[in-house]
mmCIF file of C-alpha atoms and ligand atoms in Angstrom:
data_model
loop_
_atom_site.group_PDB
_atom_site.id
_atom_site.type_symbol
_atom_site.label_atom_id
_atom_site.label_comp_id
_atom_site.label_asym_id
_atom_site.label_seq_id
_atom_site.Cartn_x
_atom_site.Cartn_y
_atom_site.Cartn_z
ATOM 1 C CA MET A 1095 -0.003 -0.022 -0.002
ATOM 2 C CA LYS A 1096 1.348 3.436 -0.913
ATOM 3 C CA GLN A 1097 1.976 5.831 1.969
ATOM 4 C CA SER A 1098 -0.875 8.182 0.744
ATOM 5 C CA GLU A 1099 -3.322 5.290 0.646
ATOM 6 C CA TYR A 1100 -2.220 4.193 4.108
ATOM 7 C CA LEU A 1101 -2.836 7.707 5.460
ATOM 8 C CA ASN A 1102 -6.285 7.767 3.790
ATOM 9 C CA VAL A 1103 -7.176 4.507 5.509
ATOM 10 C CA LEU A 1104 -5.956 5.856 8.861
ATOM 11 C CA LYS A 1105 -8.030 8.996 8.302
ATOM 12 C CA LEU A 1106 -11.122 6.956 7.431
ATOM 13 C CA ALA A 1107 -10.554 4.701 10.414
ATOM 14 C CA LYS A 1108 -10.204 7.720 12.764
ATOM 15 C CA ARG A 1109 -13.289 9.322 11.415
ATOM 16 C CA SER A 1110 -15.253 6.009 11.770
ATOM 17 C CA LEU A 1111 -14.032 5.711 15.336
ATOM 18 C CA GLU A 1112 -15.300 9.201 16.075
ATOM 19 C CA ASP A 1113 -18.559 8.160 14.465
ATOM 20 C CA TYR A 1114 -18.842 5.153 16.746
ATOM 21 C CA LYS A 1115 -19.576 7.422 19.635
ATOM 22 C CA ASN A 1116 -22.638 8.684 17.887
ATOM 23 C CA TRP A 1117 -23.696 5.706 15.851
ATOM 24 C CA GLY A 1118 -22.988 3.322 18.705
ATOM 25 C CA GLU A 1119 -22.293 -0.226 17.428
ATOM 26 C CA ASP A 1120 -19.382 -2.440 18.373
ATOM 27 C CA GLU A 1121 -19.323 -3.614 14.814
ATOM 28 C CA VAL A 1122 -18.547 -0.103 13.682
ATOM 29 C CA TYR A 1123 -15.394 -0.070 15.778
ATOM 30 C CA LYS A 1124 -14.269 -3.379 14.265
ATOM 31 C CA ALA A 1125 -15.071 -2.372 10.727
ATOM 32 C CA ALA A 1126 -13.128 0.820 11.131
ATOM 33 C CA LEU A 1127 -10.057 -1.167 11.854
ATOM 34 C CA GLN A 1128 -10.466 -3.388 8.728
ATOM 35 C CA PRO A 1129 -9.646 -1.361 5.672
ATOM 36 C CA SER A 1130 -11.871 -2.690 2.816
ATOM 37 C CA SER A 1131 -10.090 -3.572 -0.390
ATOM 38 C CA SER A 1132 -13.256 -2.840 -2.281
ATOM 39 C CA GLN A 1133 -13.165 0.959 -1.585
ATOM 40 C CA LYS A 1134 -13.100 3.031 -4.730
ATOM 41 C CA GLN A 1135 -10.883 5.673 -3.035
ATOM 42 C CA SER A 1136 -7.840 3.412 -3.204
ATOM 43 C CA ALA A 1137 -8.744 1.588 -6.445
ATOM 44 C CA PRO A 1138 -7.135 2.858 -9.702
ATOM 45 C CA VAL A 1139 -9.823 4.656 -11.683
ATOM 46 C CA GLN A 1140 -9.738 5.309 -15.336
ATOM 47 C CA THR A 1141 -9.981 9.061 -15.595
ATOM 48 C CA SER A 1142 -11.642 9.160 -19.050
ATOM 49 C CA ASP A 1143 -14.487 6.791 -17.877
ATOM 50 C CA LYS A 1144 -14.936 8.778 -14.738
ATOM 51 C CA SER A 1145 -15.255 12.069 -16.429
ATOM 52 C CA SER A 1146 -17.540 10.814 -19.186
ATOM 53 C CA SER A 1147 -19.921 9.347 -16.611
ATOM 54 C CA ALA A 1148 -19.775 12.628 -14.717
ATOM 55 C CA GLN A 1149 -20.542 14.531 -17.961
ATOM 56 C CA LYS A 1150 -23.444 12.235 -18.706
ATOM 57 C CA LEU A 1151 -24.848 12.665 -15.248
ATOM 58 C CA GLU A 1152 -24.477 16.448 -15.501
ATOM 59 C CA ALA A 1153 -26.401 16.441 -18.772
ATOM 60 C CA LEU A 1154 -29.127 14.270 -17.330
ATOM 61 C CA LYS A 1155 -29.291 16.587 -14.319
ATOM 62 C CA THR A 1156 -29.929 19.618 -16.587
ATOM 63 C CA LYS A 1157 -32.657 17.703 -18.356
ATOM 64 C CA THR A 1158 -34.299 16.568 -15.112
ATOM 65 C CA SER A 1159 -34.299 20.096 -13.659
ATOM 66 C CA LYS A 1160 -36.804 21.105 -16.284
ATOM 67 C CA CYS A 1161 -39.019 18.108 -15.815
ATOM 68 C CA ARG A 1162 -42.791 18.498 -15.397
ATOM 69 C CA LYS A 1163 -43.828 14.959 -15.944
ATOM 70 C CA CYS A 1164 -45.695 14.701 -12.682
ATOM 71 C CA PRO A 1165 -47.535 17.238 -10.464
ATOM 72 C CA LEU A 1166 -44.472 17.465 -8.109
ATOM 73 C CA GLY A 1167 -42.736 19.472 -10.760
ATOM 74 C CA ALA A 1168 -45.083 22.336 -10.315
ATOM 75 C CA SER A 1169 -44.609 22.938 -6.518
ATOM 76 C CA ARG A 1170 -40.849 22.014 -6.023
ATOM 77 C CA LEU A 1171 -38.374 24.771 -5.299
ATOM 78 C CA ASN A 1172 -35.441 22.717 -6.652
ATOM 79 C CA CYS A 1173 -35.155 19.473 -8.454
ATOM 80 C CA VAL A 1174 -33.070 17.258 -6.192
ATOM 81 C CA PHE A 1175 -31.162 15.075 -8.749
ATOM 82 C CA GLY A 1176 -28.485 13.353 -6.624
ATOM 83 C CA VAL A 1177 -24.994 13.713 -5.427
ATOM 84 C CA GLY A 1178 -21.836 11.688 -5.189
ATOM 85 C CA SER A 1179 -19.380 9.761 -7.411
ATOM 86 C CA ALA A 1180 -20.449 9.097 -11.077
ATOM 87 C CA THR A 1181 -18.627 5.759 -10.812
ATOM 88 C CA ALA A 1182 -19.761 4.741 -7.287
ATOM 89 C CA ASP A 1183 -20.008 1.050 -6.430
ATOM 90 C CA LEU A 1184 -22.637 1.822 -3.749
ATOM 91 C CA MET A 1185 -25.826 3.755 -4.407
ATOM 92 C CA PHE A 1186 -28.410 4.817 -1.784
ATOM 93 C CA VAL A 1187 -32.052 5.457 -2.896
ATOM 94 C CA GLY A 1188 -34.330 7.314 -0.508
ATOM 95 C CA GLU A 1189 -37.984 8.326 -0.668
ATOM 96 C CA GLY A 1190 -37.964 11.891 -1.862
ATOM 97 C CA PRO A 1191 -36.654 15.356 -1.021
ATOM 98 C CA GLY A 1192 -37.977 16.989 2.181
ATOM 99 C CA PHE A 1193 -38.110 20.692 3.221
ATOM 100 C CA ASP A 1194 -34.356 21.177 3.586
ATOM 101 C CA GLU A 1195 -33.493 19.226 0.395
ATOM 102 C CA ASP A 1196 -36.055 21.111 -1.610
ATOM 103 C CA HIS A 1197 -34.531 24.348 -0.432
ATOM 104 C CA LYS A 1198 -30.920 23.393 -1.048
ATOM 105 C CA GLY A 1199 -31.331 21.101 -4.072
ATOM 106 C CA GLU A 1200 -29.166 18.346 -2.381
ATOM 107 C CA PRO A 1201 -30.506 15.014 -1.107
ATOM 108 C CA PHE A 1202 -30.306 13.863 2.594
ATOM 109 C CA ILE A 1203 -29.005 17.036 4.280
ATOM 110 C CA GLY A 1204 -31.631 17.309 7.037
ATOM 111 C CA ARG A 1205 -31.514 15.200 10.269
ATOM 112 C CA ALA A 1206 -32.170 11.882 8.664
ATOM 113 C CA GLY A 1207 -29.498 12.841 6.021
ATOM 114 C CA GLN A 1208 -26.967 13.575 8.740
ATOM 115 C CA LEU A 1209 -27.564 10.107 10.166
ATOM 116 C CA LEU A 1210 -27.217 8.564 6.701
ATOM 117 C CA THR A 1211 -23.825 10.358 6.296
ATOM 118 C CA LYS A 1212 -22.726 8.843 9.636
ATOM 119 C CA ILE A 1213 -23.744 5.335 8.463
ATOM 120 C CA ILE A 1214 -21.856 5.782 5.218
ATOM 121 C CA GLU A 1215 -18.816 6.922 7.065
ATOM 122 C CA ALA A 1216 -19.049 4.045 9.518
ATOM 123 C CA MET A 1217 -18.986 1.770 6.446
ATOM 124 C CA GLY A 1218 -15.632 3.232 5.506
ATOM 125 C CA TYR A 1219 -16.876 5.454 2.695
ATOM 126 C CA SER A 1220 -17.586 9.209 2.350
ATOM 127 C CA ARG A 1221 -20.553 10.917 0.915
ATOM 128 C CA ASP A 1222 -18.468 11.785 -2.131
ATOM 129 C CA SER A 1223 -17.353 8.199 -2.850
ATOM 130 C CA VAL A 1224 -20.996 6.699 -2.927
ATOM 131 C CA TYR A 1225 -24.013 8.058 -4.865
ATOM 132 C CA ILE A 1226 -27.173 9.271 -3.021
ATOM 133 C CA ALA A 1227 -30.494 9.793 -4.829
ATOM 134 C CA ASN A 1228 -34.207 9.537 -4.312
ATOM 135 C CA ILE A 1229 -36.907 7.591 -6.106
ATOM 136 C CA VAL A 1230 -38.572 10.934 -6.837
ATOM 137 C CA LYS A 1231 -36.537 14.090 -7.511
ATOM 138 C CA CYS A 1232 -39.056 16.716 -6.453
ATOM 139 C CA HIS A 1233 -40.461 17.373 -2.889
ATOM 140 C CA PRO A 1234 -43.787 15.509 -2.177
ATOM 141 C CA MET A 1235 -45.881 17.968 -0.103
ATOM 142 C CA LYS A 1236 -49.090 17.446 1.741
ATOM 143 C CA ASP A 1237 -49.987 21.053 0.882
ATOM 144 C CA PRO A 1238 -48.263 21.799 -2.432
ATOM 145 C CA SER A 1239 -49.304 25.489 -2.198
ATOM 146 C CA ASP A 1240 -46.834 26.155 0.696
ATOM 147 C CA PRO A 1241 -43.273 24.892 0.188
ATOM 148 C CA GLU A 1242 -42.215 27.156 3.057
ATOM 149 C CA LYS A 1243 -44.134 25.232 5.638
ATOM 150 C CA ARG A 1244 -42.265 22.666 7.775
ATOM 151 C CA GLY A 1245 -43.872 19.360 8.487
ATOM 152 C CA ASN A 1246 -45.363 19.409 5.001
ATOM 153 C CA ASP A 1247 -43.574 16.327 3.738
ATOM 154 C CA ARG A 1248 -45.329 13.136 2.565
ATOM 155 C CA PRO A 1249 -44.231 9.915 0.863
ATOM 156 C CA PRO A 1250 -44.510 9.890 -2.910
ATOM 157 C CA THR A 1251 -47.446 8.064 -4.592
ATOM 158 C CA PRO A 1252 -46.881 5.066 -6.773
ATOM 159 C CA GLU A 1253 -47.785 7.191 -9.768
ATOM 160 C CA GLU A 1254 -45.221 9.817 -8.897
ATOM 161 C CA MET A 1255 -42.574 7.106 -8.414
ATOM 162 C CA ASP A 1256 -43.405 5.568 -11.800
ATOM 163 C CA ALA A 1257 -43.194 8.872 -13.513
ATOM 164 C CA CYS A 1258 -39.791 9.609 -12.095
ATOM 165 C CA ARG A 1259 -38.312 6.193 -12.312
ATOM 166 C CA PRO A 1260 -36.772 6.624 -15.796
ATOM 167 C CA TYR A 1261 -34.394 9.269 -14.325
ATOM 168 C CA LEU A 1262 -33.193 6.804 -11.669
ATOM 169 C CA ASP A 1263 -32.865 4.151 -14.318
ATOM 170 C CA MET A 1264 -30.651 6.460 -16.379
ATOM 171 C CA GLN A 1265 -28.648 7.329 -13.292
ATOM 172 C CA LEU A 1266 -28.087 3.616 -12.682
ATOM 173 C CA GLU A 1267 -27.115 2.965 -16.264
ATOM 174 C CA ILE A 1268 -24.513 5.708 -16.150
ATOM 175 C CA ILE A 1269 -23.100 5.034 -12.727
ATOM 176 C CA GLN A 1270 -23.441 1.266 -12.833
ATOM 177 C CA PRO A 1271 -23.177 0.654 -9.100
ATOM 178 C CA LYS A 1272 -22.575 -2.885 -7.858
ATOM 179 C CA ILE A 1273 -25.334 -2.588 -5.257
ATOM 180 C CA ILE A 1274 -28.328 -0.344 -4.450
ATOM 181 C CA VAL A 1275 -29.431 0.170 -0.890
ATOM 182 C CA THR A 1276 -33.100 1.262 -0.799
ATOM 183 C CA LEU A 1277 -33.907 3.348 2.309
ATOM 184 C CA GLY A 1278 -37.438 2.669 3.627
ATOM 185 C CA ALA A 1279 -40.678 1.347 2.274
ATOM 186 C CA SER A 1280 -41.309 3.869 -0.499
ATOM 187 C CA SER A 1281 -38.170 3.253 -2.576
ATOM 188 C CA THR A 1282 -38.143 -0.456 -1.761
ATOM 189 C CA LYS A 1283 -41.802 -0.907 -2.881
ATOM 190 C CA GLY A 1284 -41.428 1.534 -5.806
ATOM 191 C CA LEU A 1285 -38.497 -0.434 -7.239
ATOM 192 C CA LEU A 1286 -39.342 -4.026 -6.245
ATOM 193 C CA LYS A 1287 -43.138 -3.702 -6.737
ATOM 194 C CA SER A 1288 -43.473 -5.716 -3.545
ATOM 195 C CA ASP A 1289 -46.218 -5.724 -0.959
ATOM 196 C CA GLU A 1290 -44.009 -7.029 1.810
ATOM 197 C CA SER A 1291 -43.502 -4.685 4.806
ATOM 198 C CA ILE A 1292 -40.100 -3.061 5.213
ATOM 199 C CA SER A 1293 -39.549 -4.935 8.417
ATOM 200 C CA ALA A 1294 -40.034 -8.321 6.514
ATOM 201 C CA ILE A 1295 -38.130 -7.426 3.326
ATOM 202 C CA ARG A 1296 -35.091 -5.580 4.905
ATOM 203 C CA GLY A 1297 -31.821 -7.460 4.913
ATOM 204 C CA THR A 1298 -32.811 -9.732 2.031
ATOM 205 C CA VAL A 1299 -31.075 -9.577 -1.318
ATOM 206 C CA HIS A 1300 -32.968 -8.613 -4.468
ATOM 207 C CA GLU A 1301 -32.147 -7.334 -7.958
ATOM 208 C CA TYR A 1302 -33.262 -4.284 -9.941
ATOM 209 C CA ASN A 1303 -32.215 -3.953 -13.523
ATOM 210 C CA GLY A 1304 -29.548 -6.657 -13.017
ATOM 211 C CA ILE A 1305 -28.084 -4.779 -10.022
ATOM 212 C CA LYS A 1306 -28.080 -6.209 -6.466
ATOM 213 C CA LEU A 1307 -30.519 -4.435 -4.157
ATOM 214 C CA MET A 1308 -30.535 -4.486 -0.382
ATOM 215 C CA PRO A 1309 -33.564 -2.883 1.395
ATOM 216 C CA THR A 1310 -33.072 -1.425 4.856
ATOM 217 C CA TYR A 1311 -34.887 0.980 7.162
ATOM 218 C CA HIS A 1312 -35.027 4.704 6.334
ATOM 219 C CA PRO A 1313 -32.771 6.740 8.655
ATOM 220 C CA ALA A 1314 -35.702 8.799 9.701
ATOM 221 C CA ALA A 1315 -37.094 5.529 11.164
ATOM 222 C CA LEU A 1316 -33.905 5.132 13.196
ATOM 223 C CA LEU A 1317 -34.334 8.705 14.606
ATOM 224 C CA ARG A 1318 -37.807 7.682 15.861
ATOM 225 C CA ASN A 1319 -36.717 4.256 17.061
ATOM 226 C CA PRO A 1320 -32.925 3.872 17.713
ATOM 227 C CA ASP A 1321 -33.391 0.097 18.367
ATOM 228 C CA LEU A 1322 -33.549 -0.360 14.551
ATOM 229 C CA LYS A 1323 -29.981 0.805 14.151
ATOM 230 C CA LYS A 1324 -28.757 -2.722 14.919
ATOM 231 C CA ASP A 1325 -30.810 -4.140 11.989
ATOM 232 C CA VAL A 1326 -29.567 -1.438 9.632
ATOM 233 C CA TRP A 1327 -26.008 -2.161 10.652
ATOM 234 C CA ASN A 1328 -26.475 -5.874 10.027
ATOM 235 C CA ASP A 1329 -27.794 -5.073 6.561
ATOM 236 C CA MET A 1330 -24.902 -2.657 5.888
ATOM 237 C CA LYS A 1331 -22.373 -5.383 6.961
ATOM 238 C CA LYS A 1332 -23.838 -7.643 4.162
ATOM 239 C CA VAL A 1333 -23.378 -4.788 1.739
ATOM 240 C CA MET A 1334 -19.804 -4.109 2.874
ATOM 241 C CA ASN A 1335 -19.023 -7.834 2.625
ATOM 242 C CA PHE A 1336 -20.505 -7.993 -0.886
ATOM 243 C CA LEU A 1337 -18.436 -5.039 -2.030
ATOM 244 C CA LYS A 1338 -15.305 -6.665 -0.587
ATOM 245 C CA THR A 1339 -15.841 -10.313 -1.756
ATOM 246 C CA GLY A 1340 -18.475 -10.087 -4.552
ATOM 247 C CA LYS A 1341 -20.528 -12.605 -2.535
ATOM 248 C CA ILE A 1342 -23.814 -11.987 -0.782
HETATM 249 FE FE1 SF4 B 858 -40.286 15.048 -13.169
HETATM 250 FE FE2 SF4 B 858 -39.642 13.335 -11.213
HETATM 251 FE FE3 SF4 B 858 -40.025 15.920 -10.543
HETATM 252 FE FE4 SF4 B 858 -42.044 14.395 -11.170
HETATM 253 S S1 SF4 B 858 -40.745 14.147 -9.369
HETATM 254 S S2 SF4 B 858 -41.636 16.465 -11.973
HETATM 255 S S3 SF4 B 858 -41.215 12.984 -12.768
HETATM 256 S S4 SF4 B 858 -38.341 15.025 -11.888
HETATM 257 N N1 URA B 859 -35.539 11.665 3.156
HETATM 258 C C1 URA B 859 -35.397 11.119 1.933
HETATM 259 O O1 URA B 859 -35.963 10.048 1.657
HETATM 260 N N2 URA B 859 -34.621 11.717 1.047
HETATM 261 C C2 URA B 859 -34.053 12.917 1.256
HETATM 262 O O2 URA B 859 -33.368 13.382 0.383
HETATM 263 C C3 URA B 859 -34.183 13.476 2.597
HETATM 264 C C4 URA B 859 -34.915 12.830 3.472
#
């Protein structure tokens, strides 16, 4: 391992150890001490592939920002396309932008988003090295006439998810992640068309468009019920192991 890679691993381990205090699982501590060979940060990346994927994503983002294919397009403040690496192995798909995300145009930046960032870092990644998106790109509101009202979020409808899915499909085609983690019932049901409850389906391996898919709880559910953290961490260990060994 080169010295710079070694320092990077140490930096990640240190950050994960700090996260351990907040995230609070023994496994996080252990994981932090085992640098994963699968991590994109230390893998050689072909610059041309990387930049062309980034360019394609940027072009798709511009197109999506003008979309009015479903009613959410009329009330959104910003289209929340997604963030992260255009060549990420690991992609998270949430439910939809909330108040904070609609205002800033970036996914998962509110309280639930901050917890997601901690989970990602505990896995040995950074927000920049994975990709984070939602199953709908515009803010689903209970009262679409007032985007300035807090507590106005709602889950997307199946029709809204179907209308928006082509954008997610194109993101997947460009990024080609090895595994998708769906966060919560909306994105899990929206992609898998399953009637199973999130508590039954989480932790089990599926496929979407030929890509492995692992459903887990939404970080907002963990804020309401911290006991669920253990389940999410078990699911993420399977994901980490898959990224390391190719087996799940
Ligand atoms: Fe278009 Fe998706 Fe926004 Fe609906 S939610 S307007 S389909 S980008
Ligand atoms: N919840 C989500 O599902 N997505 C976000 O971007 C923010 C909160």
